Coordinates of C-alpha atoms in Angstrom, one line a residue:
X1 CA 24.8 283.6 134.8
X2 CA 21.8 281.1 136.1
X3 CA 21.2 280.3 132.5
X4 CA 23.0 276.6 131.2
X5 CA 21.9 275.6 127.9
X6 CA 21.3 271.7 127.2
X7 CA 23.7 270.0 125.1
X8 CA 21.6 268.1 121.8
X9 CA 21.8 264.6 122.9
X10 CA 22.3 262.0 120.0
X11 CA 19.2 259.0 120.0
X12 CA 20.6 255.6 119.5
X13 CA 21.2 255.7 115.9
X14 CA 19.6 252.5 114.7
X15 CA 17.2 251.9 117.1
X16 CA 16.1 255.7 116.5
X17 CA 16.0 255.8 113.3
X18 CA 12.7 255.1 111.0
X19 CA 14.6 255.4 107.6
X20 CA 17.1 252.5 108.3
X21 CA 14.6 250.1 109.9
X22 CA 12.0 251.0 107.2
X23 CA 14.5 250.5 104.8
X24 CA 15.3 247.2 106.0
X25 CA 12.0 245.7 106.9
X26 CA 10.8 246.3 103.7
X27 CA 13.9 244.7 101.1
X28 CA 15.4 242.1 103.4
X29 CA 13.8 238.5 104.0
X30 CA 13.1 237.9 107.3
X31 CA 16.4 235.7 108.3
X32 CA 18.2 237.9 106.9
X33 CA 16.4 241.1 108.6
X34 CA 17.0 238.7 112.2
X35 CA 20.6 237.5 111.8
X36 CA 21.7 241.9 111.2
X37 CA 19.9 243.1 114.1
X38 CA 21.7 242.3 116.9
X39 CA 24.9 244.1 114.7
X40 CA 23.6 247.4 114.2
X41 CA 22.1 247.6 117.7
X42 CA 26.3 247.0 118.6
X43 CA 27.1 249.6 116.1
X44 CA 24.5 252.0 117.2
X45 CA 25.6 251.7 121.1
X46 CA 29.2 252.3 119.9
X47 CA 28.1 255.0 117.7
X48 CA 26.3 256.8 120.9
X49 CA 29.2 256.5 123.0
X50 CA 31.5 257.5 121.0
X51 CA 29.9 260.7 120.4
X52 CA 29.8 261.1 123.9
X53 CA 33.2 260.4 123.9
X54 CA 34.2 263.4 121.4
X55 CA 32.3 265.6 123.1
X56 CA 33.9 264.9 126.8
X57 CA 37.5 265.1 125.3
X58 CA 39.8 267.0 123.0
X59 CA 39.9 265.2 119.9
X60 CA 43.6 265.1 118.8
X61 CA 45.6 264.1 115.2
X62 CA 48.0 261.1 114.8
X63 CA 51.2 261.5 115.3
X64 CA 54.2 260.8 113.0
X65 CA 56.9 260.1 115.3
X66 CA 59.6 259.8 112.0
X67 CA 63.0 259.1 114.2
X68 CA 63.5 257.1 117.0
X69 CA 65.7 258.3 119.9
X70 CA 68.6 257.2 118.3
X71 CA 68.0 258.2 115.2
X72 CA 66.7 255.2 113.4
X73 CA 63.8 255.8 111.0
X74 CA 60.3 254.5 112.3
X75 CA 57.6 256.1 111.0
X76 CA 55.5 255.2 113.2
X77 CA 52.1 256.9 113.8
X78 CA 50.3 257.2 116.5
X79 CA 46.4 257.0 116.3
X80 CA 43.0 258.1 117.8
X81 CA 41.3 255.7 120.4
X82 CA 38.8 255.2 117.9
X83 CA 41.2 254.3 115.1
X84 CA 42.7 252.0 117.6
X85 CA 39.4 250.5 118.3
X86 CA 38.8 249.6 114.5
X87 CA 40.1 245.9 113.5
X88 CA 38.1 245.3 116.7
X89 CA 34.4 247.1 115.6
X90 CA 35.1 245.9 111.7
X91 CA 35.6 242.0 112.3
X92 CA 33.6 241.6 115.5
X93 CA 30.4 243.3 113.3
X94 CA 31.8 242.3 109.7
X95 CA 30.9 245.5 108.9
X96 CA 33.9 244.5 105.7
X97 CA 33.4 241.7 105.5
X98 CA 29.4 241.1 105.2
X99 CA 29.6 242.9 101.8
X100 CA 31.3 239.6 100.4
X101 CA 28.8 237.2 101.8
X102 CA 27.3 235.0 99.1
X103 CA 23.3 236.2 98.7
X104 CA 22.1 239.5 96.9
X105 CA 21.3 241.3 99.9
X106 CA 25.3 241.4 100.8
X107 CA 25.9 245.0 100.1
X108 CA 22.6 246.2 101.3
X109 CA 23.3 244.6 104.9
X110 CA 27.5 245.7 105.1
X111 CA 26.4 249.6 103.9
X112 CA 23.8 249.5 107.0
X113 CA 26.7 248.9 109.2
X114 CA 28.4 251.2 107.3
X115 CA 25.9 253.8 107.6
X116 CA 25.9 253.4 111.6
X117 CA 29.7 252.8 112.0
X118 CA 31.2 255.7 109.7
X119 CA 31.0 258.4 112.1
X120 CA 31.9 256.9 115.3
X121 CA 34.8 255.2 113.0
X122 CA 36.4 259.0 112.8
X123 CA 36.7 258.2 109.4
X124 CA 38.5 254.3 109.8
X125 CA 36.1 254.0 107.4
X126 CA 37.9 255.8 104.6
X127 CA 40.7 253.0 104.6
X128 CA 37.7 250.3 104.8
X129 CA 36.3 251.4 101.5
X130 CA 40.5 251.5 99.9
X131 CA 40.3 247.9 101.1
X132 CA 36.8 246.5 100.0
X133 CA 37.6 248.5 96.4
X134 CA 41.0 246.4 96.8
X135 CA 39.2 242.8 96.9
X136 CA 36.9 244.0 94.5
X137 CA 39.4 244.2 92.3
X138 CA 41.5 241.4 92.7
X139 CA 38.1 239.2 92.5
X140 CA 37.3 240.7 89.3
X141 CA 41.3 240.0 88.2
X142 CA 41.5 236.6 88.1
X143 CA 44.9 237.1 89.8
X144 CA 44.1 233.7 91.4
X145 CA 47.9 233.4 93.3
X146 CA 46.8 237.6 95.0
X147 CA 43.0 236.8 95.7
X148 CA 44.5 233.6 98.2
X149 CA 47.2 235.8 99.6
X150 CA 45.0 238.9 100.2
X151 CA 41.1 237.9 100.8
X152 CA 41.4 236.2 103.7
X153 CA 43.4 239.0 105.4
X154 CA 41.0 242.2 103.8
X155 CA 38.0 240.0 104.7
X156 CA 39.3 238.4 108.1
X157 CA 36.4 238.7 110.9
X158 CA 39.5 238.4 113.3
X159 CA 41.5 241.4 113.9
X160 CA 44.5 239.3 114.4
X161 CA 44.9 238.7 110.8
X162 CA 43.0 241.4 109.5
X163 CA 44.7 244.0 106.9
X164 CA 43.4 247.2 105.1
X165 CA 44.6 247.8 102.2
X166 CA 45.8 251.4 100.8
X167 CA 45.2 252.6 96.7
X168 CA 47.6 255.0 96.2
X169 CA 46.6 256.6 92.0
X170 CA 46.9 260.4 93.4
X171 CA 50.5 262.0 92.1
X172 CA 51.3 265.5 92.5
X173 CA 50.7 266.3 88.5
X174 CA 48.3 263.7 88.1
X175 CA 45.0 264.3 90.1
X176 CA 42.2 262.4 88.1
X177 CA 44.4 262.9 85.6
X178 CA 46.1 259.7 86.4
X179 CA 48.2 259.5 83.2
X180 CA 50.6 261.7 84.5
X181 CA 51.6 259.0 86.9
X182 CA 55.5 259.2 87.6
X183 CA 55.7 256.2 89.6
X184 CA 57.6 253.6 87.5
X185 CA 57.8 249.5 88.2
X186 CA 61.2 248.5 87.6
X187 CA 61.8 244.7 87.4
X188 CA 65.2 243.2 89.5
X189 CA 66.9 240.5 87.2
X190 CA 65.6 238.1 89.6
X191 CA 62.0 238.8 88.4
X192 CA 60.7 240.8 91.1
X193 CA 59.3 244.0 90.2
X194 CA 59.9 247.1 92.2
X195 CA 57.7 250.5 92.7
X196 CA 59.6 253.9 92.3
X197 CA 58.1 257.4 93.0
X198 CA 56.1 259.4 94.9
X199 CA 52.3 259.6 95.8
X200 CA 51.2 262.5 96.9
X201 CA 47.7 261.0 98.5
X202 CA 47.8 257.7 100.8
X203 CA 44.3 258.0 102.8
X204 CA 45.7 254.3 104.4
X205 CA 49.6 254.7 105.0
X206 CA 48.5 252.8 108.6
X207 CA 47.4 249.0 106.3
X208 CA 49.4 246.1 105.5
X209 CA 48.7 246.0 101.7
X210 CA 47.5 248.3 98.9
X211 CA 46.9 248.3 95.0
X212 CA 49.7 251.1 93.3
X213 CA 49.4 252.0 89.9
X214 CA 53.1 252.1 88.5
X215 CA 54.3 252.7 84.9
X216 CA 56.3 249.8 83.6
X217 CA 59.8 250.8 82.7
X218 CA 60.3 252.0 79.0
X219 CA 56.3 252.3 78.9
X220 CA 54.6 254.7 76.8
X221 CA 53.2 257.7 77.8
X222 CA 49.3 258.0 78.8
X223 CA 47.0 256.1 80.7
X224 CA 46.8 252.9 78.5
X225 CA 50.3 252.0 79.0
X226 CA 49.9 251.8 83.1
X227 CA 49.7 249.1 85.5
X228 CA 48.2 247.8 88.3
X229 CA 50.6 246.4 90.9
X230 CA 49.5 244.9 94.3
X231 CA 52.5 245.7 97.2
X232 CA 52.8 244.8 101.2
X233 CA 53.7 247.4 103.2
X234 CA 54.9 245.4 106.3
X235 CA 57.8 243.3 107.2
X236 CA 56.3 241.9 110.3
X237 CA 55.7 244.1 113.1
X238 CA 58.2 246.4 111.2
X239 CA 57.2 248.7 108.3
X240 CA 59.2 247.9 104.9
X241 CA 62.0 250.6 104.4
X242 CA 61.6 251.1 100.5
X243 CA 58.3 252.7 102.2
X244 CA 58.9 255.7 103.9
X245 CA 56.5 258.3 105.4
X246 CA 57.8 262.3 104.5
X247 CA 54.7 263.8 106.0
X248 CA 51.1 263.9 107.7
X249 CA 48.3 265.9 105.8
X250 CA 47.1 268.9 107.4
X251 CA 43.6 269.0 106.0
X252 CA 40.3 270.8 106.7
X253 CA 38.6 268.1 107.7
X254 CA 38.7 264.5 108.8
X255 CA 41.4 264.8 111.0
X256 CA 41.5 261.9 112.7
X257 CA 42.3 260.0 109.4
X258 CA 46.7 259.6 108.8
X259 CA 46.4 260.9 105.3
X260 CA 50.3 260.8 104.1
X261 CA 52.7 261.4 101.6
X262 CA 55.2 258.4 100.5
X263 CA 58.2 257.6 98.8
X264 CA 58.8 254.3 97.0
X265 CA 61.9 253.5 97.0
X266 CA 62.2 249.6 95.5
X267 CA 59.0 248.4 97.1
X268 CA 58.0 244.8 96.0
X269 CA 54.8 244.7 94.2
X270 CA 53.4 241.9 92.2
X271 CA 51.2 242.7 88.9
X272 CA 47.9 242.3 89.7
X273 CA 47.3 241.3 85.6
X274 CA 48.4 242.2 82.2
X275 CA 51.1 245.2 82.2
X276 CA 49.1 247.9 80.8
X277 CA 45.5 249.2 81.3
X278 CA 45.7 249.7 84.8
X279 CA 43.3 252.0 85.2
X280 CA 40.0 249.9 83.5
X281 CA 41.5 247.4 86.6
X282 CA 40.8 249.6 89.1
X283 CA 37.2 249.9 87.5
X284 CA 35.5 247.3 89.7
X285 CA 36.5 249.4 92.6
X286 CA 34.7 252.3 91.7
X287 CA 30.9 251.1 92.2
X288 CA 32.3 250.2 95.3
X289 CA 34.1 252.9 96.4
X290 CA 31.9 255.7 95.0
X291 CA 28.9 253.9 97.3
X292 CA 31.0 253.8 100.4
X293 CA 30.9 257.7 99.7
X294 CA 27.2 258.1 99.1
X295 CA 26.3 256.4 102.0
X296 CA 29.2 257.8 104.3
X297 CA 27.6 261.0 102.8
X298 CA 24.4 260.4 104.0
X299 CA 25.2 258.8 107.3
X300 CA 26.9 262.9 108.1
X301 CA 23.4 264.3 107.2
X302 CA 22.0 261.9 109.7
X303 CA 23.7 262.6 112.3
X304 CA 23.6 266.7 111.5
X305 CA 19.9 266.9 111.5
X306 CA 19.1 264.7 114.5
X307 CA 21.3 266.9 116.6
X308 CA 19.8 269.7 115.4
X309 CA 15.8 268.6 115.9
X310 CA 17.1 267.0 119.5
X311 CA 18.1 270.9 119.9
X312 CA 15.8 272.4 118.4
X313 CA 13.3 270.5 121.4
X314 CA 15.8 271.6 124.3
X315 CA 16.2 275.3 123.1
X316 CA 13.7 277.8 124.0
X317 CA 13.8 281.7 122.4
X318 CA 10.9 284.3 122.1
X319 CA 9.1 282.5 124.7
X320 CA 8.7 278.7 122.9
X321 CA 11.1 275.7 122.2
X322 CA 12.3 276.3 118.7
X323 CA 10.7 273.4 117.5
X324 CA 7.4 275.3 118.3
X325 CA 9.0 278.5 115.9
X326 CA 7.2 278.1 112.4
X327 CA 10.6 278.8 110.3
X328 CA 12.7 277.0 112.5
X329 CA 10.3 274.0 111.6
X330 CA 10.3 275.1 108.2
X331 CA 13.9 275.1 107.6
X332 CA 14.5 271.5 109.7
X333 CA 11.4 270.0 107.8
X334 CA 13.2 271.0 104.5
X335 CA 16.3 269.3 105.4
X336 CA 14.8 266.4 106.4
X337 CA 13.1 266.5 103.1
X338 CA 16.2 266.4 100.8
X339 CA 18.1 264.3 103.9
X340 CA 15.5 261.3 103.2
X341 CA 15.8 261.7 99.1
X342 CA 19.5 261.1 99.5
X343 CA 19.1 258.2 101.6
X344 CA 16.9 256.9 99.1
X345 CA 19.2 256.8 96.7
X346 CA 22.6 255.9 97.9
X347 CA 20.8 252.7 99.0
X348 CA 19.4 251.6 96.6
X349 CA 22.8 252.1 94.4
X350 CA 23.7 249.8 97.6
X351 CA 21.2 247.3 96.9
X352 CA 21.8 247.1 93.2
X353 CA 25.5 246.8 93.4
X354 CA 24.6 243.2 95.5
X355 CA 22.1 242.4 93.0
X356 CA 24.9 242.9 90.4
X357 CA 28.2 241.8 92.0
X358 CA 25.7 238.4 92.6
X359 CA 24.2 237.4 88.9
X360 CA 20.6 238.4 90.4
X361 CA 20.3 242.1 88.5
X362 CA 19.0 242.4 85.0
X363 CA 20.7 244.0 82.3
X364 CA 18.4 247.4 82.9
X365 CA 19.7 247.7 86.9
X366 CA 23.5 246.8 85.6
X367 CA 22.6 249.3 83.1
X368 CA 21.3 251.6 86.1
X369 CA 23.9 250.9 88.6
X370 CA 26.5 252.4 85.9
X371 CA 24.4 255.4 85.9
X372 CA 23.0 256.0 89.5
X373 CA 26.8 255.0 91.4
X374 CA 27.9 258.4 89.6
X375 CA 24.8 260.4 90.0
X376 CA 24.2 259.5 93.8
X377 CA 28.0 260.4 95.0
X378 CA 28.1 263.9 93.1
X379 CA 24.4 264.8 94.7
X380 CA 25.0 263.7 98.1
X381 CA 28.7 264.5 98.0
X382 CA 27.4 268.4 97.6
X383 CA 23.9 267.6 99.9
X384 CA 26.1 266.7 102.3
X385 CA 28.4 270.2 102.9
X386 CA 24.7 272.4 102.3
X387 CA 22.7 270.4 104.9
X388 CA 26.0 270.0 107.6
X389 CA 26.3 274.0 107.2
X390 CA 22.5 274.6 107.7
X391 CA 23.2 272.5 110.7
X392 CA 25.2 274.6 112.3
X393 CA 23.1 277.9 111.5
X394 CA 20.3 276.1 113.5
X395 CA 22.4 275.8 116.4
X396 CA 23.0 279.9 116.3
X397 CA 26.7 280.4 118.0
X398 CA 27.3 277.3 119.6
X399 CA 27.2 275.7 116.1
X400 CA 30.3 277.7 115.6
X401 CA 32.5 276.6 118.9
X402 CA 35.4 274.3 118.4
X403 CA 34.4 271.8 121.8
X404 CA 30.6 271.5 120.9
X405 CA 31.7 268.7 118.1
X406 CA 29.6 270.5 115.6
X407 CA 32.0 272.2 113.4
X408 CA 33.7 268.9 112.4
X409 CA 30.4 267.7 111.2
X410 CA 30.9 270.8 108.2
X411 CA 34.8 270.5 108.5
X412 CA 34.7 266.3 107.8
X413 CA 31.3 266.9 105.3
X414 CA 33.4 269.0 102.6
X415 CA 35.8 265.4 101.6
X416 CA 32.6 263.7 100.4
X417 CA 32.9 266.1 97.1
X418 CA 36.2 265.6 96.9
X419 CA 36.7 261.8 97.8
X420 CA 36.6 259.4 94.5
X421 CA 36.2 262.0 92.2
X422 CA 35.0 265.6 92.0
X423 CA 31.7 266.7 91.1
X424 CA 32.9 268.0 87.5
X425 CA 34.7 264.7 87.3
X426 CA 31.8 262.7 88.5
X427 CA 29.5 264.7 86.1
X428 CA 31.3 263.8 82.9
X429 CA 31.6 260.0 84.2
X430 CA 28.0 260.8 84.4
X431 CA 27.5 261.7 80.0
X432 CA 29.5 258.5 79.8
X433 CA 27.3 256.7 81.3
X434 CA 24.5 258.1 79.5
X435 CA 25.6 257.3 76.3
X436 CA 24.8 253.3 76.5
X437 CA 21.5 251.7 77.8
X438 CA 21.3 253.6 81.4
X439 CA 18.5 256.6 80.3
X440 CA 15.9 253.7 78.8
X441 CA 17.1 251.5 82.3
X442 CA 16.5 255.1 84.3
X443 CA 12.7 255.2 82.8
X444 CA 11.9 251.9 83.1
X445 CA 12.9 251.9 87.0
X446 CA 11.1 254.9 87.4
X447 CA 7.8 253.7 86.0
X448 CA 8.4 251.0 88.5
X449 CA 9.3 253.0 91.2
X450 CA 6.1 255.0 90.7
X451 CA 3.9 252.3 90.0
X452 CA 2.2 251.9 93.7
X453 CA 2.7 255.5 94.2
X454 CA -1.0 258.0 94.7
X455 CA 0.5 261.5 94.5
X456 CA 0.3 262.3 90.7
X457 CA 1.1 265.7 90.9
X458 CA 4.9 263.9 92.3
X459 CA 4.7 261.1 89.8
X460 CA 3.8 264.0 86.9
X461 CA 6.3 266.6 88.1
X462 CA 9.1 263.5 88.1
X463 CA 8.2 262.1 84.3
X464 CA 8.1 265.9 83.8
X465 CA 11.7 267.1 84.6
X466 CA 12.5 263.7 83.0
X467 CA 11.4 265.0 79.5
X468 CA 12.8 267.9 79.7
X469 CA 16.4 266.3 80.7
X470 CA 16.3 263.9 77.6
X471 CA 15.2 267.0 75.5
X472 CA 17.9 269.0 76.5
X473 CA 20.6 266.1 76.2
X474 CA 19.5 265.3 72.6
X475 CA 19.4 269.3 71.9
X476 CA 23.1 269.6 73.3
X477 CA 23.9 266.1 72.1
X478 CA 26.0 267.1 69.6
X479 CA 27.9 270.3 70.7
X480 CA 30.3 268.7 73.0
X481 CA 31.6 271.8 74.7
X482 CA 28.0 273.2 75.8
X483 CA 27.3 269.4 76.6
X484 CA 30.1 269.1 79.2
X485 CA 29.6 272.5 80.3
X486 CA 25.9 271.5 81.4
X487 CA 27.2 267.9 82.9
X488 CA 26.5 269.1 86.4
X489 CA 23.1 269.9 86.2
X490 CA 21.8 267.5 84.0
X491 CA 23.5 265.2 86.9
X492 CA 21.7 267.1 89.7
X493 CA 18.3 266.7 88.1
X494 CA 18.6 263.1 87.2
X495 CA 20.0 262.0 90.4
X496 CA 17.0 264.3 92.3
X497 CA 14.3 262.7 89.8
X498 CA 15.5 258.7 90.9
X499 CA 15.6 260.3 94.6
X500 CA 12.4 261.6 94.3
X501 CA 10.9 258.6 92.6
X502 CA 12.9 256.5 95.4
X503 CA 10.9 258.4 97.7
X504 CA 7.6 257.5 96.4
X505 CA 8.5 254.5 96.6
X506 CA 8.7 254.4 100.4
X507 CA 6.2 256.5 100.6
X508 CA 3.6 254.2 99.0
X509 CA 5.2 251.2 101.1
X510 CA 4.7 253.4 104.6
X511 CA 1.4 254.5 103.8
X512 CA 0.2 250.8 103.7
X513 CA 1.6 250.7 107.8
X514 CA 0.4 253.9 109.1
X515 CA 3.2 255.9 108.6
X516 CA 2.6 259.2 106.2
X517 CA 5.8 261.4 107.0
X518 CA 7.8 259.5 103.4
X519 CA 4.7 261.0 101.3
X520 CA 5.2 264.4 103.7
X521 CA 8.8 264.0 103.0
X522 CA 8.4 263.5 99.2
X523 CA 5.4 266.4 99.1
X524 CA 8.1 268.8 100.4
X525 CA 11.3 267.4 98.0
X526 CA 9.2 268.1 94.9
X527 CA 8.4 271.6 95.9
X528 CA 12.2 272.0 96.2
X529 CA 12.1 271.8 92.4
X530 CA 13.9 268.9 90.7
X531 CA 15.2 270.6 87.2
X532 CA 18.5 272.4 87.6
X533 CA 19.8 271.9 83.6
X534 CA 21.2 275.1 82.3
X535 CA 22.2 275.5 78.8
X536 CA 25.8 277.7 79.0
X537 CA 26.5 280.1 77.1
X538 CA 30.3 279.7 76.4
X539 CA 31.4 282.8 74.4
X540 CA 30.5 283.9 77.9
X541 CA 32.0 281.6 79.9
X542 CA 35.4 282.5 78.1
X543 CA 34.8 286.2 78.6
X544 CA 34.2 285.4 82.3
X545 CA 37.6 283.8 82.4

């Protein structure tokens, strides 16, 4: 029993991440780049510390205490250390506020911070995403009273005044079909709106505010009659009595995140806009929250691969390190190629989001953002599960042992394919985007991204698969059932084509600076195939069900 295996070590998540540093060097003006560096370096330090802390301690879940010793309803939630540190880290390093600065690179700078902070935060980034979405929706609403009331808190750089916002949409009968919402909004004789109902999934119940869908009393059934309301949850240091926490969810992963089922029993509320079309009022936040989802999925991939690569250099098997075993090295290289492509696509969405929000984008870029956002979200969500699972295998039996901290990477990754819309929901949303200017915008963008590329095989493959996708869409466009049944394959195909073209752009830029690794990632990614198109047999589908 003399042998003891060295545990994997986490390299500095910022200083040692060549993809992130290269992206920022290529994309940001020098003055912006220099100003950002201190925050990213500090967030990398925190991430490294948080990984060591997690490996040295037994992780625990938040604890809900519903009653105090004297029978009073308190609904107090005890949070993990990282969650207690969340307001300080968020405000000190402008993790959220930076995205609302007044320049076109604001979103790119924000998501660089999120990429580094996400795993260290223990999914505190989930309510941060909801808060970012709420700030975006309020801005778009033009409701000056609520903007002046809430945004100074949501975007505060002072932990004493910082607020989190929830997003209360999901109900027992509804899910993605929010038209089944059962929450009712009633107006008091004094004119105050109040919400009554049950929200099945609240990911930010510890926050100070929320945006909630509800049907004004007497409204018609269906989605169009829903209204969007702003609520505040706290009365000083106490939670408002009209907000009752039924229980915390016992989930597969994201254990530190206090997801709750709640009852609303007359909680005061204020309409964000007109008393109808609430889903339309929510829409401005979707690009934001789905981009958070994609960036966080990529962050999980980065962590899993970095640890697996470090372990491959430490673990000896059959006389040499795993990193020198041809099959293991081939496996790691394949994972790295997929990750680099996903990284390129997710951060392009972040970059486009900032340009669109600051009116710096062309109409083609706006159409491109509308398409790439659901594509990036759905593809990175599925890929995170696949890569984190593959990374667990790289550790053998140790990857299955809880106190190594490794299984949590896989458990947590599963949320990315569900949070902010499942793969199928996002695939159908991609179909809607493809009815407008998006196909032409994607073609134009791919041509631009490939302009400096010297890998003719990669360029030819990308264009060929895009041609096949266009032909598939033209062939099945009038057959609605077949079109919808094949939407997932079409969406993943388009996502992989866009990612490959973006990887080619990065490879060309890096080659001029002597770095050949992105080019190798591109070649490897192309060999994995881009085409995921299927033409479903609807008759067989019906028989099999």
